[in-house]
Amino acid sequence: MTKRIRVGIIGANPDRGWAVQAHIPALRSLANDFEITALSTSRRESADAAGKQFGVPLAFDNTQDLVNSADVDVVAITVKVPHHFELAGAALDACKAVYCEWPLGNGLKEAESLAALAKKRGVLAVAGLQARAAPPVAYVRNLIEHGYVGEVLSTTLIGSGMGWGPTVDQYNVYMNDKKNGATMLAIGLGHAADALCYCLGEVKELSATTTIRRKSYTIAGTSESRRMAAADQVGVTGLLEGGAAFSIHYRGGRSRGTNLLWEINGTDGDLQITGDGGQAQIFDLTVRGANGAQTSLGILPVPQEYRLSPLQGPALNVAQAYARFARDYREGTHLCPTFDDAVTRHRMLDAIETAAATGQRQNVSRA
């Protein structure tokens, strides 16, 4: 049997968080490829509790011991965005492979610095843009490649951020302040736009508008109100490199209508992807399509071959990404989005912010 890849998780809080929701179940579902050998939290008590709860042999209360451990091949970074730069940098300096959740950095400059460091160290470094690993997204990409819609003419994407609405949980308050880099633009739109570009090609040029419509929000379970400091409405239009027109609109909170609606229109057919939430990397997606003489959309079941893990729910796409990661790690393939790919997405988001701030159309160069 091929030796299992040993993973150390930074941010494995025993009570809540993305590690316990997604990374740990994802890795456990791929037990032939991975084993979790270490974890770290910011406190000794929580590290010991997490190690006991998850049955992980090494539990550290600091990052440095984890990244320097001889029992760790890959460092998974699952903490809040403002800490990604420091922690990913520490792992790369230790010459460890890295899986860092998205956004890679707090803005384009941090992402570029991390990508340059990964290249310098010569290690595999991937970003958690796991929407592109979702079975429906991989299926749509294949349909497009095989000409299901013919030449792509345009694509339209509307999504609800789910967060950035009238109330927010205490532990997510930081996301409502642009300075922390975990905005609806970066997370909700960023994940969905990555899936769009993965299927249809990168953005060539764009115009954008952002605004804050809800001026304040309430912290859930309290009567405390705070000022909203991140855009809750983002609109983007432009052209993809292949010439197709695109438009994206993300709105804060949850809609009473369709919370994710993505349509792809071509010369020979149409595809529609829908979901109960605008976080395309988390929610289940349904694919509908019609082409040729067909006059109405019908459900296109995703073939079983696109599923790389038996999981359901929010951990599925993380497991899909890790399954691809295992091949990249062992075989040198490029199935996962690398830090260079993450820079491409950060560059798009940076162009959106610049276009919105200046009112000027932006040319988006590739990384």
XYZ file of C-alpha atoms in Angstrom:
367
model
C 0.000 0.000 0.000
C 1.216 3.508 -0.790
C 2.330 5.298 2.330
C -0.382 7.546 3.711
C 0.157 11.298 3.589
C 0.484 12.705 7.109
C -1.500 15.875 7.763
C -1.153 18.436 10.536
C -4.151 20.757 10.967
C -3.739 24.302 12.253
C -6.945 25.531 13.841
C -8.567 22.270 14.922
C -10.898 23.755 17.528
C -12.735 20.908 19.307
C -16.028 22.814 19.526
C -16.620 24.514 16.176
C -14.935 25.719 13.010
C -14.188 24.597 9.486
C -11.683 21.949 10.562
C -14.240 19.980 12.579
C -17.007 20.608 10.031
C -15.094 19.725 6.909
C -11.373 18.944 7.017
C -11.385 16.195 9.631
C -14.358 14.281 8.146
C -12.932 14.792 4.655
C -9.545 13.350 5.548
C -11.111 10.473 7.461
C -13.207 9.590 4.415
C -9.960 9.179 2.458
C -8.206 6.925 4.964
C -6.236 5.081 2.265
C -4.547 8.336 1.286
C -4.316 10.399 4.473
C -3.839 10.196 8.215
C -4.149 13.111 10.642
C -1.009 12.973 12.743
C -0.977 16.400 14.402
C -3.101 19.428 15.214
C -2.612 22.775 16.855
C -4.749 25.406 18.525
C -3.813 28.614 20.322
C -4.225 27.200 23.856
C -2.893 24.112 25.626
C -6.330 23.196 27.007
C -8.074 23.289 23.625
C -5.190 21.459 21.937
C -5.390 18.611 24.459
C -9.173 18.487 24.150
C -9.003 18.381 20.367
C -6.324 15.724 20.330
C -8.406 13.530 22.618
C -11.695 14.181 20.787
C -10.294 13.475 17.326
C -7.841 10.757 18.318
C -4.824 12.649 16.953
C -1.479 11.654 18.541
C 0.276 15.044 18.479
C -1.504 18.115 19.856
C 0.411 21.393 19.931
C -0.464 24.777 21.413
C 1.682 26.611 18.852
C 2.191 26.593 15.121
C 5.952 26.260 15.029
C 6.055 22.854 16.704
C 3.482 21.523 14.242
C 5.169 22.782 11.065
C 8.556 21.516 12.271
C 7.267 18.074 13.249
C 8.895 15.169 11.430
C 5.506 13.422 11.573
C 3.804 16.008 9.319
C 4.020 15.993 5.513
C 1.237 18.481 4.785
C 0.079 21.475 6.832
C -3.636 22.308 6.553
C -4.490 25.888 7.536
C -8.120 26.271 8.609
C -8.053 29.466 10.690
C -9.406 32.955 9.977
C -8.115 34.824 6.940
C -5.998 37.451 8.748
C -3.718 34.647 10.018
C -3.215 32.843 6.684
C -0.149 34.815 5.606
C 1.846 34.188 8.776
C 0.886 30.526 9.143
C 1.251 29.528 5.496
C 4.593 31.317 5.449
C 5.763 29.347 8.494
C 4.755 26.051 6.890
C 6.504 26.935 3.631
C 9.635 28.012 5.491
C 9.630 24.534 7.038
C 9.467 23.152 3.470
C 6.137 21.456 4.114
C 3.378 21.044 1.531
C 0.428 23.302 2.325
C -3.355 23.231 1.958
C -4.528 26.734 2.883
C -8.187 27.651 3.005
C -9.491 30.435 0.780
C -8.931 33.381 0.617
C -5.232 32.610 0.431
C -4.244 35.998 1.807
C -5.757 39.212 3.059
C -5.604 40.791 -0.381
C -3.564 40.343 -3.540
C -0.149 41.314 -2.164
C -0.179 38.662 0.552
C -1.265 36.022 -1.972
C 1.506 36.994 -4.376
C 4.109 36.815 -1.597
C 2.960 33.346 -0.533
C 2.938 32.087 -4.129
C 6.483 33.359 -4.622
C 7.615 31.671 -1.395
C 6.001 28.355 -2.407
C 7.832 28.504 -5.716
C 11.106 29.306 -3.948
C 10.709 26.384 -1.534
C 9.678 24.032 -4.344
C 6.783 22.460 -2.439
C 3.175 21.715 -3.341
C 0.956 24.538 -2.095
C -2.771 24.521 -2.843
C -5.636 26.835 -1.967
C -9.040 25.703 -0.725
C -11.047 26.780 -3.759
C -12.980 23.541 -3.433
C -16.037 24.594 -5.455
C -14.165 23.522 -8.577
C -13.842 20.039 -7.061
C -17.617 19.724 -6.525
C -18.982 16.852 -8.635
C -21.591 19.069 -10.393
C -18.956 21.678 -11.272
C -16.545 19.065 -12.612
C -19.436 17.637 -14.638
C -20.371 21.047 -16.069
C -16.756 21.658 -17.058
C -16.754 18.347 -18.915
C -20.061 19.139 -20.635
C -18.681 22.460 -21.836
C -15.454 20.852 -23.072
C -17.458 18.288 -25.049
C -19.612 20.926 -26.725
C -22.930 20.483 -24.901
C -23.822 24.165 -25.382
C -21.711 24.739 -28.484
C -19.857 28.048 -28.382
C -20.440 29.828 -25.074
C -22.122 33.175 -25.712
C -22.721 34.399 -22.176
C -23.022 33.399 -18.551
C -24.942 34.926 -15.661
C -24.455 34.201 -11.957
C -26.624 35.450 -9.087
C -25.907 34.399 -5.515
C -26.753 35.154 -1.912
C -23.835 35.506 0.478
C -25.806 33.819 3.297
C -23.691 35.942 5.666
C -23.472 39.725 5.451
C -27.173 39.974 6.235
C -29.160 41.496 9.114
C -27.658 39.257 11.835
C -24.316 37.561 12.331
C -22.957 35.023 14.823
C -20.377 36.409 17.233
C -17.532 34.322 15.822
C -18.189 35.671 12.302
C -18.326 39.366 13.193
C -14.836 39.843 11.752
C -16.207 39.033 8.275
C -18.285 42.226 8.264
C -15.174 44.414 8.233
C -13.386 44.737 4.898
C -9.970 45.126 6.535
C -10.011 41.439 7.574
C -10.162 40.125 3.997
C -13.076 37.743 4.616
C -15.792 39.671 2.775
C -18.706 38.514 0.676
C -16.677 39.552 -2.377
C -13.724 37.407 -1.345
C -15.600 34.371 -0.030
C -19.084 34.030 -1.543
C -18.378 35.596 -4.911
C -14.770 34.415 -4.928
C -15.614 30.719 -4.601
C -18.454 30.864 -7.150
C -16.442 32.942 -9.624
C -13.625 30.418 -9.384
C -16.038 27.646 -10.372
C -17.285 29.794 -13.251
C -13.768 30.489 -14.523
C -12.741 26.861 -14.021
C -15.513 25.840 -16.401
C -15.501 28.720 -18.883
C -12.077 30.381 -18.772
C -10.593 33.411 -17.076
C -11.834 36.980 -17.077
C -10.363 39.333 -19.667
C -11.931 42.627 -18.606
C -14.583 43.820 -16.172
C -16.571 46.692 -14.708
C -17.991 46.616 -11.179
C -20.208 48.297 -8.624
C -20.173 47.650 -4.884
C -22.248 49.211 -2.141
C -23.350 48.751 1.464
C -27.150 48.689 1.588
C -27.564 47.361 5.131
C -25.772 49.999 7.146
C -25.761 47.934 10.339
C -26.237 44.402 11.625
C -27.129 42.721 14.909
C -25.001 40.127 16.669
C -27.083 36.958 16.996
C -28.480 36.291 20.471
C -27.930 39.879 21.569
C -29.398 43.311 20.953
C -25.986 44.734 20.015
C -25.917 46.579 16.703
C -22.740 47.389 14.763
C -21.890 49.284 11.612
C -21.516 47.189 8.469
C -18.055 47.778 7.026
C -18.067 45.416 4.020
C -20.055 45.605 0.781
C -23.272 43.582 0.839
C -24.026 44.165 -2.853
C -21.485 43.403 -5.599
C -22.211 43.599 -9.318
C -19.671 42.677 -12.004
C -19.939 42.581 -15.799
C -17.377 41.988 -18.480
C -15.858 39.588 -20.969
C -14.145 36.237 -20.541
C -10.945 35.508 -22.453
C -12.886 33.422 -24.947
C -15.129 36.377 -25.759
C -18.250 35.358 -23.838
C -20.083 38.067 -21.882
C -20.499 37.486 -18.142
C -22.359 39.087 -15.276
C -22.255 38.328 -11.552
C -24.402 39.773 -8.774
C -23.884 38.800 -5.138
C -26.161 40.093 -2.372
C -25.848 39.823 1.404
C -28.051 37.560 3.494
C -30.537 35.049 2.141
C -33.147 35.561 -0.562
C -36.675 34.181 -0.581
C -35.979 33.289 -4.197
C -33.188 31.202 -5.680
C -30.019 31.679 -3.644
C -27.696 30.473 -6.382
C -28.596 30.669 -10.044
C -25.889 30.205 -12.667
C -26.760 29.991 -16.342
C -24.528 29.262 -19.305
C -25.954 30.079 -22.727
C -24.424 28.815 -25.976
C -25.076 28.514 -29.687
C -26.346 24.936 -29.337
C -27.631 24.620 -25.781
C -28.070 25.962 -22.281
C -27.017 24.881 -18.787
C -28.395 25.993 -15.441
C -26.852 25.322 -12.033
C -28.844 26.070 -8.884
C -28.308 25.750 -5.154
C -30.020 26.544 -1.858
C -27.151 28.857 -0.891
C -24.749 31.142 -2.672
C -21.699 29.481 -1.121
C -21.015 27.251 -4.113
C -18.193 25.472 -2.288
C -20.573 24.184 0.408
C -24.116 23.737 -0.902
C -25.348 20.894 -3.083
C -25.817 21.983 -6.694
C -28.359 20.795 -9.242
C -27.517 20.785 -12.953
C -30.179 21.266 -15.629
C -29.659 21.479 -19.348
C -31.095 21.340 -22.837
C -29.530 21.378 -26.270
C -30.294 20.694 -29.895
C -34.038 20.325 -30.510
C -34.910 20.268 -26.789
C -37.076 23.234 -25.796
C -36.996 23.082 -22.003
C -34.415 22.323 -19.347
C -34.267 18.931 -17.690
C -32.211 17.666 -14.743
C -28.848 16.223 -15.740
C -27.865 13.735 -13.010
C -24.183 13.938 -12.151
C -22.545 10.600 -13.033
C -21.161 8.650 -10.092
C -17.671 8.761 -11.583
C -17.348 12.387 -10.484
C -17.677 11.467 -6.802
C -14.348 10.773 -5.106
C -15.722 10.532 -1.546
C -18.854 8.979 0.012
C -19.506 12.073 2.154
C -22.537 14.336 2.016
C -22.872 17.926 3.189
C -20.245 20.627 3.705
C -17.305 18.223 3.952
C -17.891 16.629 0.537
C -16.128 19.178 -1.653
C -13.194 19.423 0.762
C -12.853 15.643 0.472
C -13.062 15.956 -3.316
C -10.244 18.505 -3.173
C -8.113 16.326 -0.904
C -8.559 13.354 -3.246
C -7.136 15.501 -6.026
C -4.426 16.755 -3.684
C -3.261 13.187 -3.059
C -2.653 12.689 -6.769
C -0.869 16.025 -7.092
C 1.314 15.170 -4.107
C 2.258 11.709 -5.345
C 2.180 12.069 -9.115
C 3.002 15.733 -9.760
C -0.312 16.420 -11.484
C -2.089 19.800 -11.352
C -5.625 18.902 -10.308
C -5.860 21.255 -7.310
C -5.701 25.049 -7.520
C -2.170 26.048 -6.554
C -1.109 29.265 -4.869
C -0.442 30.614 -8.380
C -4.051 29.834 -9.292
C -5.154 31.570 -6.109
C -3.220 34.668 -7.191
C -5.195 34.655 -10.442
C -8.436 34.703 -8.451
C -7.141 37.347 -6.047
C -6.155 39.453 -9.067
C -9.725 39.248 -10.351
C -11.096 40.329 -6.961
C -8.584 43.164 -6.805
C -9.715 44.324 -10.264
C -13.338 44.272 -9.060
C -12.449 46.492 -6.097
C -10.471 48.864 -8.316
C -13.236 49.057 -10.926
C -15.832 49.782 -8.249
C -13.666 52.448 -6.594
C -12.659 54.234 -9.793
C -15.599 53.618 -12.110
C -13.101 52.500 -14.759
C -13.149 49.236 -16.685
C -10.233 46.982 -15.723
C -8.132 44.648 -17.853
C -7.432 41.531 -15.806
C -3.999 40.060 -16.516
C -3.316 36.447 -15.673
C -0.874 35.349 -12.986
